[in-house]
PDB file of C-alpha atoms in Angstrom:
ATOM      1  CA  UNK O   1       0.000   0.000   0.000  1.00  0.00           C
ATOM      2  CA  UNK O   2       1.526   3.189  -1.262  1.00  0.00           C
ATOM      3  CA  UNK O   3       2.679   5.557   1.483  1.00  0.00           C
ATOM      4  CA  UNK O   4      -0.198   5.476   4.006  1.00  0.00           C
ATOM      5  CA  UNK O   5       0.884   4.590   7.532  1.00  0.00           C
ATOM      6  CA  UNK O   6      -1.542   3.854  10.354  1.00  0.00           C
ATOM      7  CA  UNK O   7      -0.727   3.497  14.044  1.00  0.00           C
ATOM      8  CA  UNK O   8      -1.404   1.644  16.238  1.00  0.00           C
ATOM      9  CA  UNK O   9      -2.153  -1.605  14.429  1.00  0.00           C
ATOM     10  CA  UNK O  10      -3.944  -3.140  17.411  1.00  0.00           C
ATOM     11  CA  UNK O  11      -5.494  -1.552  20.490  1.00  0.00           C
ATOM     12  CA  UNK O  12      -7.814  -2.593  23.281  1.00  0.00           C
ATOM     13  CA  UNK O  13      -9.776   0.181  24.971  1.00  0.00           C
ATOM     14  CA  UNK O  14     -12.044   0.173  27.976  1.00  0.00           C
ATOM     15  CA  UNK O  15     -15.527   1.655  27.680  1.00  0.00           C
ATOM     16  CA  UNK O  16     -15.379   5.401  28.202  1.00  0.00           C
ATOM     17  CA  UNK O  17     -11.687   5.781  27.356  1.00  0.00           C
ATOM     18  CA  UNK O  18     -10.491   8.014  24.535  1.00  0.00           C
ATOM     19  CA  UNK O  19      -7.758   7.551  21.984  1.00  0.00           C
ATOM     20  CA  UNK O  20      -6.413   8.798  18.686  1.00  0.00           C
ATOM     21  CA  UNK O  21      -5.728   6.702  15.623  1.00  0.00           C
ATOM     22  CA  UNK O  22      -2.881   8.193  13.660  1.00  0.00           C
ATOM     23  CA  UNK O  23      -2.678   8.346   9.870  1.00  0.00           C
ATOM     24  CA  UNK O  24       0.215   9.771   7.896  1.00  0.00           C
ATOM     25  CA  UNK O  25       0.893   9.850   4.171  1.00  0.00           C
ATOM     26  CA  UNK O  26       4.098  10.777   2.380  1.00  0.00           C
ATOM     27  CA  UNK O  27       2.638  11.279  -1.096  1.00  0.00           C
ATOM     28  CA  UNK O  28       1.493  14.910  -0.696  1.00  0.00           C
ATOM     29  CA  UNK O  29      -2.050  13.871  -1.608  1.00  0.00           C
ATOM     30  CA  UNK O  30      -4.947  16.229  -1.017  1.00  0.00           C
ATOM     31  CA  UNK O  31      -7.678  13.742  -0.257  1.00  0.00           C
ATOM     32  CA  UNK O  32      -7.721  11.684   2.928  1.00  0.00           C
ATOM     33  CA  UNK O  33     -10.403   9.429   4.360  1.00  0.00           C
ATOM     34  CA  UNK O  34     -11.255   7.388   7.429  1.00  0.00           C
ATOM     35  CA  UNK O  35     -13.366   4.266   7.108  1.00  0.00           C
ATOM     36  CA  UNK O  36     -14.518   1.566   9.462  1.00  0.00           C
ATOM     37  CA  UNK O  37     -15.151  -2.009   8.401  1.00  0.00           C
ATOM     38  CA  UNK O  38     -17.216  -4.377  10.493  1.00  0.00           C
ATOM     39  CA  UNK O  39     -16.928  -8.175   9.988  1.00  0.00           C
ATOM     40  CA  UNK O  40     -18.336  -9.281   6.620  1.00  0.00           C
ATOM     41  CA  UNK O  41     -19.298  -5.746   5.707  1.00  0.00           C
ATOM     42  CA  UNK O  42     -18.078  -3.110   3.303  1.00  0.00           C
ATOM     43  CA  UNK O  43     -16.371   0.103   4.309  1.00  0.00           C
ATOM     44  CA  UNK O  44     -18.345   2.925   5.866  1.00  0.00           C
ATOM     45  CA  UNK O  45     -17.021   6.464   5.578  1.00  0.00           C
ATOM     46  CA  UNK O  46     -16.508   8.227   8.907  1.00  0.00           C
ATOM     47  CA  UNK O  47     -14.833  11.514   7.883  1.00  0.00           C
ATOM     48  CA  UNK O  48     -12.937  12.796   4.911  1.00  0.00           C
ATOM     49  CA  UNK O  49     -10.802  15.783   3.961  1.00  0.00           C
ATOM     50  CA  UNK O  50     -10.107  17.404   0.601  1.00  0.00           C
ATOM     51  CA  UNK O  51      -7.150  19.405   1.895  1.00  0.00           C
ATOM     52  CA  UNK O  52      -5.456  20.849   4.943  1.00  0.00           C
ATOM     53  CA  UNK O  53      -7.922  22.714   7.142  1.00  0.00           C
ATOM     54  CA  UNK O  54     -10.986  21.148   5.479  1.00  0.00           C
ATOM     55  CA  UNK O  55     -12.910  18.199   6.874  1.00  0.00           C
ATOM     56  CA  UNK O  56     -16.398  16.849   6.342  1.00  0.00           C
ATOM     57  CA  UNK O  57     -18.632  14.163   7.781  1.00  0.00           C
ATOM     58  CA  UNK O  58     -19.224  10.868   6.096  1.00  0.00           C
ATOM     59  CA  UNK O  59     -21.880   8.243   6.673  1.00  0.00           C
ATOM     60  CA  UNK O  60     -21.094   7.341  10.321  1.00  0.00           C
ATOM     61  CA  UNK O  61     -19.373  10.321  12.086  1.00  0.00           C
ATOM     62  CA  UNK O  62     -21.004  10.060  15.518  1.00  0.00           C
ATOM     63  CA  UNK O  63     -18.515   9.365  18.291  1.00  0.00           C
ATOM     64  CA  UNK O  64     -15.520  10.485  16.223  1.00  0.00           C
ATOM     65  CA  UNK O  65     -13.618  13.662  15.482  1.00  0.00           C
ATOM     66  CA  UNK O  66     -10.892  14.547  13.011  1.00  0.00           C
ATOM     67  CA  UNK O  67      -8.519  17.362  12.224  1.00  0.00           C
ATOM     68  CA  UNK O  68      -6.333  18.122   9.215  1.00  0.00           C
ATOM     69  CA  UNK O  69      -3.735  20.698  10.198  1.00  0.00           C
ATOM     70  CA  UNK O  70      -1.195  19.463   7.647  1.00  0.00           C
ATOM     71  CA  UNK O  71      -1.400  17.706   4.278  1.00  0.00           C
ATOM     72  CA  UNK O  72       0.430  14.682   5.690  1.00  0.00           C
ATOM     73  CA  UNK O  73      -1.581  13.869   8.816  1.00  0.00           C
ATOM     74  CA  UNK O  74      -5.227  13.025   9.408  1.00  0.00           C
ATOM     75  CA  UNK O  75      -5.770  11.725  12.967  1.00  0.00           C
ATOM     76  CA  UNK O  76      -9.073  10.184  14.057  1.00  0.00           C
ATOM     77  CA  UNK O  77     -10.137  10.824  17.641  1.00  0.00           C
ATOM     78  CA  UNK O  78     -12.490   8.506  19.538  1.00  0.00           C
ATOM     79  CA  UNK O  79     -14.125  10.108  22.541  1.00  0.00           C
ATOM     80  CA  UNK O  80     -15.835   7.999  25.213  1.00  0.00           C
ATOM     81  CA  UNK O  81     -15.275   4.658  23.488  1.00  0.00           C
ATOM     82  CA  UNK O  82     -18.274   2.323  23.213  1.00  0.00           C
ATOM     83  CA  UNK O  83     -18.448  -1.392  22.285  1.00  0.00           C
ATOM     84  CA  UNK O  84     -20.151  -0.373  19.007  1.00  0.00           C
ATOM     85  CA  UNK O  85     -16.852   1.206  17.971  1.00  0.00           C
ATOM     86  CA  UNK O  86     -15.127  -2.169  17.950  1.00  0.00           C
ATOM     87  CA  UNK O  87     -14.053  -2.431  14.325  1.00  0.00           C
ATOM     88  CA  UNK O  88     -11.193  -2.245  11.857  1.00  0.00           C
ATOM     89  CA  UNK O  89     -10.331   1.296  10.858  1.00  0.00           C
ATOM     90  CA  UNK O  90      -8.753   2.159   7.530  1.00  0.00           C
ATOM     91  CA  UNK O  91      -7.182   5.429   6.510  1.00  0.00           C
ATOM     92  CA  UNK O  92      -6.832   6.274   2.822  1.00  0.00           C
ATOM     93  CA  UNK O  93      -5.212   8.994   0.758  1.00  0.00           C
ATOM     94  CA  UNK O  94      -5.373  10.013  -2.867  1.00  0.00           C
ATOM     95  CA  UNK O  95      -4.298  12.707  -5.324  1.00  0.00           C
ATOM     96  CA  UNK O  96      -7.740  12.727  -6.888  1.00  0.00           C
ATOM     97  CA  UNK O  97     -10.988  11.000  -6.155  1.00  0.00           C
ATOM     98  CA  UNK O  98     -10.256   8.095  -8.445  1.00  0.00           C
ATOM     99  CA  UNK O  99      -6.839   6.875  -7.273  1.00  0.00           C
ATOM    100  CA  UNK O 100      -7.129   6.359  -3.561  1.00  0.00           C
ATOM    101  CA  UNK O 101      -4.798   4.111  -1.580  1.00  0.00           C
ATOM    102  CA  UNK O 102      -5.358   2.512   1.788  1.00  0.00           C
ATOM    103  CA  UNK O 103      -3.287   1.846   4.853  1.00  0.00           C
ATOM    104  CA  UNK O 104      -3.013  -1.579   6.456  1.00  0.00           C
ATOM    105  CA  UNK O 105      -5.697  -0.935   9.062  1.00  0.00           C
ATOM    106  CA  UNK O 106      -6.012  -0.479  12.820  1.00  0.00           C
ATOM    107  CA  UNK O 107      -7.853  -3.165  14.798  1.00  0.00           C
ATOM    108  CA  UNK O 108      -9.715  -1.670  17.749  1.00  0.00           C
ATOM    109  CA  UNK O 109     -11.553  -3.587  20.469  1.00  0.00           C
ATOM    110  CA  UNK O 110     -13.633  -1.800  23.118  1.00  0.00           C
ATOM    111  CA  UNK O 111     -14.365  -3.882  26.218  1.00  0.00           C
TER     112      UNK O 111
ATOM    113  CA  UNK B   1     -31.971   2.456  -0.465  1.00  0.00           C
ATOM    114  CA  UNK B   2     -28.196   2.130  -0.368  1.00  0.00           C
ATOM    115  CA  UNK B   3     -26.289   4.231  -2.866  1.00  0.00           C
ATOM    116  CA  UNK B   4     -24.260   1.194  -3.960  1.00  0.00           C
ATOM    117  CA  UNK B   5     -25.535  -2.386  -3.935  1.00  0.00           C
ATOM    118  CA  UNK B   6     -23.266  -5.410  -4.213  1.00  0.00           C
ATOM    119  CA  UNK B   7     -24.096  -9.072  -3.693  1.00  0.00           C
ATOM    120  CA  UNK B   8     -21.938 -10.244  -0.762  1.00  0.00           C
ATOM    121  CA  UNK B   9     -21.782 -13.837  -2.031  1.00  0.00           C
ATOM    122  CA  UNK B  10     -19.909 -15.923  -1.151  1.00  0.00           C
ATOM    123  CA  UNK B  11     -18.964 -16.935  -4.677  1.00  0.00           C
ATOM    124  CA  UNK B  12     -16.989 -20.122  -5.296  1.00  0.00           C
ATOM    125  CA  UNK B  13     -15.698 -21.137  -8.742  1.00  0.00           C
ATOM    126  CA  UNK B  14     -13.149 -23.631 -10.111  1.00  0.00           C
ATOM    127  CA  UNK B  15      -9.699 -22.504 -11.174  1.00  0.00           C
ATOM    128  CA  UNK B  16      -9.644 -21.243 -14.756  1.00  0.00           C
ATOM    129  CA  UNK B  17     -13.278 -20.086 -14.762  1.00  0.00           C
ATOM    130  CA  UNK B  18     -14.404 -16.617 -15.785  1.00  0.00           C
ATOM    131  CA  UNK B  19     -15.660 -14.665 -12.800  1.00  0.00           C
ATOM    132  CA  UNK B  20     -18.250 -11.896 -13.038  1.00  0.00           C
ATOM    133  CA  UNK B  21     -18.704  -9.460 -10.164  1.00  0.00           C
ATOM    134  CA  UNK B  22     -21.356  -6.743 -10.271  1.00  0.00           C
ATOM    135  CA  UNK B  23     -22.612  -3.619  -8.555  1.00  0.00           C
ATOM    136  CA  UNK B  24     -25.573  -1.346  -9.092  1.00  0.00           C
ATOM    137  CA  UNK B  25     -25.873   2.241  -7.938  1.00  0.00           C
ATOM    138  CA  UNK B  26     -28.561   4.866  -7.558  1.00  0.00           C
ATOM    139  CA  UNK B  27     -26.660   8.171  -7.529  1.00  0.00           C
ATOM    140  CA  UNK B  28     -26.343   9.684 -11.010  1.00  0.00           C
ATOM    141  CA  UNK B  29     -23.632  12.036  -9.706  1.00  0.00           C
ATOM    142  CA  UNK B  30     -21.070   9.239  -9.466  1.00  0.00           C
ATOM    143  CA  UNK B  31     -18.250  10.007 -11.889  1.00  0.00           C
ATOM    144  CA  UNK B  32     -15.515   7.483 -11.151  1.00  0.00           C
ATOM    145  CA  UNK B  33     -15.882   3.760 -10.634  1.00  0.00           C
ATOM    146  CA  UNK B  34     -13.278   1.614  -8.933  1.00  0.00           C
ATOM    147  CA  UNK B  35     -12.673  -1.998  -8.022  1.00  0.00           C
ATOM    148  CA  UNK B  36     -10.655  -2.920  -4.971  1.00  0.00           C
ATOM    149  CA  UNK B  37      -9.348  -6.311  -3.870  1.00  0.00           C
ATOM    150  CA  UNK B  38      -8.993  -7.056  -0.191  1.00  0.00           C
ATOM    151  CA  UNK B  39      -7.187 -10.046   1.251  1.00  0.00           C
ATOM    152  CA  UNK B  40      -7.986 -11.199   4.762  1.00  0.00           C
ATOM    153  CA  UNK B  41      -6.673  -8.822   7.435  1.00  0.00           C
ATOM    154  CA  UNK B  42      -5.258  -6.424   4.847  1.00  0.00           C
ATOM    155  CA  UNK B  43      -6.210  -3.023   3.496  1.00  0.00           C
ATOM    156  CA  UNK B  44      -8.112  -2.712   0.188  1.00  0.00           C
ATOM    157  CA  UNK B  45      -5.876  -2.629  -2.878  1.00  0.00           C
ATOM    158  CA  UNK B  46      -6.893  -0.581  -5.911  1.00  0.00           C
ATOM    159  CA  UNK B  47      -7.306  -2.855  -8.949  1.00  0.00           C
ATOM    160  CA  UNK B  48      -8.865  -0.663 -11.607  1.00  0.00           C
ATOM    161  CA  UNK B  49     -10.753   2.553 -12.110  1.00  0.00           C
ATOM    162  CA  UNK B  50     -12.853   3.923 -14.976  1.00  0.00           C
ATOM    163  CA  UNK B  51     -14.820   7.089 -15.528  1.00  0.00           C
ATOM    164  CA  UNK B  52     -16.835   6.485 -18.664  1.00  0.00           C
ATOM    165  CA  UNK B  53     -19.216   3.884 -19.965  1.00  0.00           C
ATOM    166  CA  UNK B  54     -17.517   1.025 -21.751  1.00  0.00           C
ATOM    167  CA  UNK B  55     -14.793  -1.480 -21.035  1.00  0.00           C
ATOM    168  CA  UNK B  56     -11.296  -1.154 -19.619  1.00  0.00           C
ATOM    169  CA  UNK B  57      -8.905  -4.080 -19.679  1.00  0.00           C
ATOM    170  CA  UNK B  58      -5.821  -4.763 -17.572  1.00  0.00           C
ATOM    171  CA  UNK B  59      -4.321  -8.206 -17.979  1.00  0.00           C
ATOM    172  CA  UNK B  60      -6.861 -10.790 -16.827  1.00  0.00           C
ATOM    173  CA  UNK B  61      -9.185  -8.107 -15.444  1.00  0.00           C
ATOM    174  CA  UNK B  62     -11.857  -6.185 -17.359  1.00  0.00           C
ATOM    175  CA  UNK B  63     -13.947  -3.423 -15.814  1.00  0.00           C
ATOM    176  CA  UNK B  64     -17.227  -2.534 -17.471  1.00  0.00           C
ATOM    177  CA  UNK B  65     -19.437   0.476 -16.799  1.00  0.00           C
ATOM    178  CA  UNK B  66     -22.976   1.071 -18.066  1.00  0.00           C
ATOM    179  CA  UNK B  67     -24.043   4.495 -16.836  1.00  0.00           C
ATOM    180  CA  UNK B  68     -27.455   4.318 -18.483  1.00  0.00           C
ATOM    181  CA  UNK B  69     -28.295   1.236 -16.395  1.00  0.00           C
ATOM    182  CA  UNK B  70     -26.239   2.345 -13.357  1.00  0.00           C
ATOM    183  CA  UNK B  71     -24.432  -0.981 -13.429  1.00  0.00           C
ATOM    184  CA  UNK B  72     -20.756  -1.873 -13.227  1.00  0.00           C
ATOM    185  CA  UNK B  73     -18.965  -5.187 -13.566  1.00  0.00           C
ATOM    186  CA  UNK B  74     -15.552  -6.728 -13.056  1.00  0.00           C
ATOM    187  CA  UNK B  75     -14.586  -9.795 -15.063  1.00  0.00           C
ATOM    188  CA  UNK B  76     -11.668 -12.025 -14.135  1.00  0.00           C
ATOM    189  CA  UNK B  77     -10.430 -14.386 -16.848  1.00  0.00           C
ATOM    190  CA  UNK B  78      -8.440 -17.559 -16.198  1.00  0.00           C
ATOM    191  CA  UNK B  79      -9.078 -17.212 -12.470  1.00  0.00           C
ATOM    192  CA  UNK B  80      -6.329 -18.359 -10.108  1.00  0.00           C
ATOM    193  CA  UNK B  81      -6.411 -19.457  -6.449  1.00  0.00           C
ATOM    194  CA  UNK B  82      -4.443 -16.285  -5.683  1.00  0.00           C
ATOM    195  CA  UNK B  83      -7.492 -14.287  -6.853  1.00  0.00           C
ATOM    196  CA  UNK B  84      -9.405 -15.546  -3.803  1.00  0.00           C
ATOM    197  CA  UNK B  85     -10.269 -12.388  -1.872  1.00  0.00           C
ATOM    198  CA  UNK B  86     -13.080  -9.959  -1.231  1.00  0.00           C
ATOM    199  CA  UNK B  87     -13.768  -7.611  -4.140  1.00  0.00           C
ATOM    200  CA  UNK B  88     -15.271  -4.223  -3.420  1.00  0.00           C
ATOM    201  CA  UNK B  89     -16.739  -1.801  -5.900  1.00  0.00           C
ATOM    202  CA  UNK B  90     -16.425   1.894  -5.072  1.00  0.00           C
ATOM    203  CA  UNK B  91     -17.677   5.122  -6.606  1.00  0.00           C
ATOM    204  CA  UNK B  92     -16.900   8.798  -6.343  1.00  0.00           C
ATOM    205  CA  UNK B  93     -19.266  11.698  -6.920  1.00  0.00           C
ATOM    206  CA  UNK B  94     -18.912  15.459  -7.004  1.00  0.00           C
ATOM    207  CA  UNK B  95     -18.122  15.788  -3.297  1.00  0.00           C
ATOM    208  CA  UNK B  96     -15.145  13.428  -3.680  1.00  0.00           C
ATOM    209  CA  UNK B  97     -16.673  10.991  -1.215  1.00  0.00           C
ATOM    210  CA  UNK B  98     -15.646   7.420  -1.983  1.00  0.00           C
ATOM    211  CA  UNK B  99     -18.638   5.134  -1.396  1.00  0.00           C
ATOM    212  CA  UNK B 100     -18.206   1.358  -1.245  1.00  0.00           C
ATOM    213  CA  UNK B 101     -20.387  -1.630  -1.935  1.00  0.00           C
ATOM    214  CA  UNK B 102     -20.585  -4.366   0.669  1.00  0.00           C
ATOM    215  CA  UNK B 103     -17.967  -6.507  -1.076  1.00  0.00           C
ATOM    216  CA  UNK B 104     -18.198  -9.978  -2.650  1.00  0.00           C
ATOM    217  CA  UNK B 105     -16.182 -12.782  -1.102  1.00  0.00           C
ATOM    218  CA  UNK B 106     -14.659 -14.877  -3.904  1.00  0.00           C
ATOM    219  CA  UNK B 107     -12.998 -18.291  -3.603  1.00  0.00           C
ATOM    220  CA  UNK B 108     -11.173 -19.928  -6.527  1.00  0.00           C
ATOM    221  CA  UNK B 109     -10.898 -23.669  -5.995  1.00  0.00           C
ATOM    222  CA  UNK B 110      -7.806 -25.470  -7.379  1.00  0.00           C
TER     223      UNK B 110
END
């Protein structure tokens, strides 16, 4: 996967805790996305950004926040973690809307 | 109604068969159409993208778009066991949001 790095790869959170999933890209791409993927399901868009300083909600934004202070970084913040947020999270980046590349994923379990 | 509909399968075919994967969509604003392949516990990998009606070929893979019917397809010729994966269609509209289908789980049996 071209130049999209996600950390951490695995994390266990207790209900009510908060954390930030980090996403960095080294391709100078404008577009960045956060998705979640539940078992056997497709990807659901949480938030996306078309450039530094610009973010917008996707299909399932509740319980999450993002910021885009630089082109390279697009962190996803989980506030007051709930079991429903147990999922695999993917960050993606692209130069245009049609060539978008994904990171390897972050596996999150809320117990 | 979901913006993008994709049969989740699973789909199981013998090695060497031609595989046909399909998606339908409802949003006429979609401009770009992509196919991703996802292996277990990995991120989606971009296979192909198209932006106009018609066919686009890349090796054993052919992507087909019919905008009048709001229908896209991916054909895999001479399928191999290494093609076993989940295939996701995805589409982009004017707001640059990338919307995915549910994914079809494909198994190629040796």
